[in-house]
Short mmCIF file of N, CA and C in Angstrom, two decimals:
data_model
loop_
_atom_site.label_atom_id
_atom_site.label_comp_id
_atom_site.label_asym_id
_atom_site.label_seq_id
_atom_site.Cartn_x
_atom_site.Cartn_y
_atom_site.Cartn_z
N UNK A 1 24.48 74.83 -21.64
CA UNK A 1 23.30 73.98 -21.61
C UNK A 1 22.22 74.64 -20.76
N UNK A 2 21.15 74.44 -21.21
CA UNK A 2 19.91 75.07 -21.13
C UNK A 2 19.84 73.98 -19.20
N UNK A 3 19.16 75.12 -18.19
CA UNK A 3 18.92 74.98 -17.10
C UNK A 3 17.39 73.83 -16.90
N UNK A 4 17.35 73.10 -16.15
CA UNK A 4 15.32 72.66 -16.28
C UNK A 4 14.87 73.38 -15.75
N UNK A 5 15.22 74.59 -15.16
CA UNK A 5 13.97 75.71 -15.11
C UNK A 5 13.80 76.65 -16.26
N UNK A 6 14.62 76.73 -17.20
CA UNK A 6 14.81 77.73 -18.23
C UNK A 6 13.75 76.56 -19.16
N UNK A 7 14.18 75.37 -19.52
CA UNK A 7 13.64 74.60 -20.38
C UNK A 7 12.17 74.97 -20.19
N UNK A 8 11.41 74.58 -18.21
CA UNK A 8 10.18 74.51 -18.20
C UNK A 8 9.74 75.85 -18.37
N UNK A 9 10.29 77.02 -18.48
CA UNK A 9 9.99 78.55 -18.52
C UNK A 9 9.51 78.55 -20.33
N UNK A 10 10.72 78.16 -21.05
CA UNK A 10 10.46 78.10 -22.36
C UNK A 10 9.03 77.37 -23.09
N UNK A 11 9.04 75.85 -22.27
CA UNK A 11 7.80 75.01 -22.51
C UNK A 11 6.56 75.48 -21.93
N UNK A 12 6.58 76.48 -21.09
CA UNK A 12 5.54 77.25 -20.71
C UNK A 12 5.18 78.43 -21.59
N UNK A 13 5.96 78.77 -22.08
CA UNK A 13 6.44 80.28 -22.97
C UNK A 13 5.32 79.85 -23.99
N UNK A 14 5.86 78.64 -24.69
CA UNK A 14 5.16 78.24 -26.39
C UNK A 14 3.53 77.62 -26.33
N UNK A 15 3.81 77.15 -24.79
CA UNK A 15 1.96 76.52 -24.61
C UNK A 15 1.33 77.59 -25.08
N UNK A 16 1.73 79.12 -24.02
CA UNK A 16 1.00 80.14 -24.37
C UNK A 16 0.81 80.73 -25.31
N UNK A 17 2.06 80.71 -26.26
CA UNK A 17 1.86 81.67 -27.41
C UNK A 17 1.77 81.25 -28.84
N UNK A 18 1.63 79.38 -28.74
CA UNK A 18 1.63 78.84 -29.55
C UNK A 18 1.08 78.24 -29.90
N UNK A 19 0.58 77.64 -30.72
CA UNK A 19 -0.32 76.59 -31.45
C UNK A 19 0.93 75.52 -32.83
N UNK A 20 0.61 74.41 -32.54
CA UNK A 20 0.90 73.20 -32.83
C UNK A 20 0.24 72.75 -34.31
N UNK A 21 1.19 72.28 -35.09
CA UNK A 21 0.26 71.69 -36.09
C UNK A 21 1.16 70.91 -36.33
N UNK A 22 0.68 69.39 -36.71
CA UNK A 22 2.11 68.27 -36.84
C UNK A 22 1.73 68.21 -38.38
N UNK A 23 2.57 68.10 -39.10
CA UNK A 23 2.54 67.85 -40.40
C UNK A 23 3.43 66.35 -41.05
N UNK A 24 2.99 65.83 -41.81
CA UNK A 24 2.97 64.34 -42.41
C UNK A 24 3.54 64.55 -43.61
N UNK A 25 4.90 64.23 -44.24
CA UNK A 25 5.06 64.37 -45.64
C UNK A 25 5.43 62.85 -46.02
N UNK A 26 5.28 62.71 -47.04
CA UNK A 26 6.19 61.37 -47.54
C UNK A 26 7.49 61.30 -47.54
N UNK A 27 8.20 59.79 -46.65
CA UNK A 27 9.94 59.81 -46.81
C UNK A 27 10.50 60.62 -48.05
N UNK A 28 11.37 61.63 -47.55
CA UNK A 28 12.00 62.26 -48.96
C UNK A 28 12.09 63.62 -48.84
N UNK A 29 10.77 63.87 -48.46
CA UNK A 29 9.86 65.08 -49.34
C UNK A 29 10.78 66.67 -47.95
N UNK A 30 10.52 66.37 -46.43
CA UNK A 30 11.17 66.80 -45.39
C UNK A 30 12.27 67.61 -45.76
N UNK A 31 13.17 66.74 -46.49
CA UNK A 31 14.54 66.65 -46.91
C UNK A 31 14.51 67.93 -48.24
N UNK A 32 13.53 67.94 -48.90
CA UNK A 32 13.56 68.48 -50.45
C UNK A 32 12.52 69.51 -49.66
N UNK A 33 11.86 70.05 -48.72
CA UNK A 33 11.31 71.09 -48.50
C UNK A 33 12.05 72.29 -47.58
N UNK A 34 13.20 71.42 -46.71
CA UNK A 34 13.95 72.46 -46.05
C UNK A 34 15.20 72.75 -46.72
N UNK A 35 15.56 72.13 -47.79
CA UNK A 35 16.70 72.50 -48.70
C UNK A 35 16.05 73.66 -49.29
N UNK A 36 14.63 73.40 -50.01
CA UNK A 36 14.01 74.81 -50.42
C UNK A 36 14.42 76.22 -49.32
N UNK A 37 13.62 75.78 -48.41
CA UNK A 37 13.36 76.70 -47.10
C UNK A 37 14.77 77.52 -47.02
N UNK A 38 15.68 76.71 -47.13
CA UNK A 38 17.50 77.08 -46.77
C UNK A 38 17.41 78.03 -47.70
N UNK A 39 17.41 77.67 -49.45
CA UNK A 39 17.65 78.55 -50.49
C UNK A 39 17.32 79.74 -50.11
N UNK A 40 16.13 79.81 -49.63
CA UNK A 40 15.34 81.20 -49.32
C UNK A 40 15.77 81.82 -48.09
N UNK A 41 17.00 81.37 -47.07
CA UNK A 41 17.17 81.77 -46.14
C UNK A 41 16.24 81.78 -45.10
N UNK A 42 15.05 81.11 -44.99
CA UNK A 42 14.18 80.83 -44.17
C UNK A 42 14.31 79.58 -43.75
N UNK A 43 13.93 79.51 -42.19
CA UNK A 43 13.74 78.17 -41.77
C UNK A 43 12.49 77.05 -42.06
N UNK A 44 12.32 76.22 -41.74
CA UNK A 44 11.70 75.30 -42.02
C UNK A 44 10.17 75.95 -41.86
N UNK A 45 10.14 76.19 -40.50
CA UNK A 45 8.73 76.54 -39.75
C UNK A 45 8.43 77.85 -40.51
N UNK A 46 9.19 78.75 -40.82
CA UNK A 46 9.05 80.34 -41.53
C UNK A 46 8.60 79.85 -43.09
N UNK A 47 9.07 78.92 -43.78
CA UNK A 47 8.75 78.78 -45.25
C UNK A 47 7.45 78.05 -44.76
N UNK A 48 6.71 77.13 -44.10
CA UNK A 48 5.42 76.22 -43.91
C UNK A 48 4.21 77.34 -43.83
N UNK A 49 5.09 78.23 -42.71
CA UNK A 49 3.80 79.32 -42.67
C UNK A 49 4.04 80.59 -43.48
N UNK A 50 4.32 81.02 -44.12
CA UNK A 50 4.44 81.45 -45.28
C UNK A 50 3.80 81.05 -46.66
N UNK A 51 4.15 79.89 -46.71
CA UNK A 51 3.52 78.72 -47.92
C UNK A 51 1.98 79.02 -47.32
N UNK A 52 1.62 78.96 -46.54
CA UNK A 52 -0.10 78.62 -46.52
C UNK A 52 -0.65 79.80 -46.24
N UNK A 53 0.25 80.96 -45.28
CA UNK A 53 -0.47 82.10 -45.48
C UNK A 53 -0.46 82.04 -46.91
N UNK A 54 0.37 82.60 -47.91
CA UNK A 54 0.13 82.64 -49.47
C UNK A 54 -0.99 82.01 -49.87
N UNK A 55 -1.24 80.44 -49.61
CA UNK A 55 -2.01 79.86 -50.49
C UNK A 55 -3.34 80.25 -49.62
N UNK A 56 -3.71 80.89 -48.49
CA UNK A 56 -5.15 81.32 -47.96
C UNK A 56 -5.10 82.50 -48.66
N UNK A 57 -4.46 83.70 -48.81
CA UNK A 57 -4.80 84.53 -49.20
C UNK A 57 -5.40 84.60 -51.11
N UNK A 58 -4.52 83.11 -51.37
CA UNK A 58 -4.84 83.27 -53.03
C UNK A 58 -6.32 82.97 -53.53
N UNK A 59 -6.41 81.78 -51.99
CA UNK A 59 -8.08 81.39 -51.90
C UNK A 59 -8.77 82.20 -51.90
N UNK A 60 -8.81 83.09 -50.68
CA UNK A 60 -9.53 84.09 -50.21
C UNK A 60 -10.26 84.80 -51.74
N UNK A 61 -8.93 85.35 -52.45
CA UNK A 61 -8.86 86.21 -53.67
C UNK A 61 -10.02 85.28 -54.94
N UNK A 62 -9.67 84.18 -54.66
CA UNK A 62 -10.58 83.43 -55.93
C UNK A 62 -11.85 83.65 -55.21
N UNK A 63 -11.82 83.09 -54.01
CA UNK A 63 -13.38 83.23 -53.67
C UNK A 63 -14.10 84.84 -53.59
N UNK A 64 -13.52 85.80 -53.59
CA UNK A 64 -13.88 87.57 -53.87
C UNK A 64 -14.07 87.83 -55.56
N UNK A 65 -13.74 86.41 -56.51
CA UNK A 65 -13.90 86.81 -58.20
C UNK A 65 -14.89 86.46 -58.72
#
Protein backbone atom coordinates (compact mmCIF):
# COMPACT_ATOMS: atom_id res chain seq x y z
CA UNK A 1 0.00 0.00 0.00
CA UNK A 2 0.87 3.23 -1.33
CA UNK A 3 2.61 5.58 1.62
CA UNK A 4 0.63 9.43 2.10
CA UNK A 5 3.74 10.82 1.12
CA UNK A 6 4.11 8.75 -2.05
CA UNK A 7 0.24 9.37 -2.72
CA UNK A 8 0.87 13.37 -2.14
CA UNK A 9 4.25 13.05 -4.38
CA UNK A 10 2.08 11.30 -7.10
CA UNK A 11 -0.94 14.01 -6.70
CA UNK A 12 1.67 16.54 -7.11
CA UNK A 13 3.34 14.62 -10.04
CA UNK A 14 -0.20 14.78 -12.30
CA UNK A 15 -1.15 18.56 -11.19
CA UNK A 16 2.05 19.19 -13.04
CA UNK A 17 2.03 17.17 -15.91
CA UNK A 18 -1.48 16.90 -16.38
CA UNK A 19 -4.54 18.25 -17.55
CA UNK A 20 -8.04 16.94 -16.62
CA UNK A 21 -10.97 16.53 -18.77
CA UNK A 22 -14.16 14.86 -17.10
CA UNK A 23 -16.16 13.24 -19.62
CA UNK A 24 -20.15 12.46 -19.43
CA UNK A 25 -21.46 9.36 -21.31
CA UNK A 26 -24.88 7.92 -21.02
CA UNK A 27 -25.56 4.84 -18.36
CA UNK A 28 -24.25 1.93 -20.53
CA UNK A 29 -22.15 3.53 -22.92
CA UNK A 30 -18.66 3.54 -20.09
CA UNK A 31 -19.20 -0.11 -20.05
CA UNK A 32 -19.36 -0.63 -24.12
CA UNK A 33 -16.35 1.91 -24.57
CA UNK A 34 -13.75 0.19 -22.31
CA UNK A 35 -14.72 -3.31 -23.49
CA UNK A 36 -13.76 -1.63 -26.92
CA UNK A 37 -10.59 -0.04 -25.37
CA UNK A 38 -9.72 -3.80 -23.82
CA UNK A 39 -10.18 -5.40 -27.46
CA UNK A 40 -7.51 -3.08 -28.59
CA UNK A 41 -5.34 -3.71 -25.64
CA UNK A 42 -5.50 -0.14 -24.67
CA UNK A 43 -6.74 1.37 -21.63
CA UNK A 44 -9.56 3.45 -21.19
CA UNK A 45 -7.67 6.90 -21.01
CA UNK A 46 -5.16 5.62 -24.12
CA UNK A 47 -8.31 4.72 -26.49
CA UNK A 48 -10.22 8.54 -25.39
CA UNK A 49 -7.07 10.18 -26.42
CA UNK A 50 -6.37 8.47 -29.31
CA UNK A 51 -10.11 8.64 -30.48
CA UNK A 52 -9.87 12.52 -30.58
CA UNK A 53 -6.36 12.91 -31.52
CA UNK A 54 -7.72 10.89 -34.78
CA UNK A 55 -10.83 12.78 -35.05
CA UNK A 56 -8.65 16.45 -34.81
CA UNK A 57 -6.38 15.39 -37.21
CA UNK A 58 -9.30 14.19 -39.71
CA UNK A 59 -10.72 17.78 -39.06
CA UNK A 60 -7.68 19.48 -39.49
CA UNK A 61 -7.40 17.43 -43.04
CA UNK A 62 -11.07 18.49 -44.16
CA UNK A 63 -10.43 21.91 -43.24
CA UNK A 64 -6.76 21.90 -45.63
CA UNK A 65 -9.48 20.46 -48.77
Amino acid sequence: MATKARLEANKKYNAEKYDEIKLRVHKGQKELIQAHAEQRGESLNGFVTRAIKLAMERDQEELQS
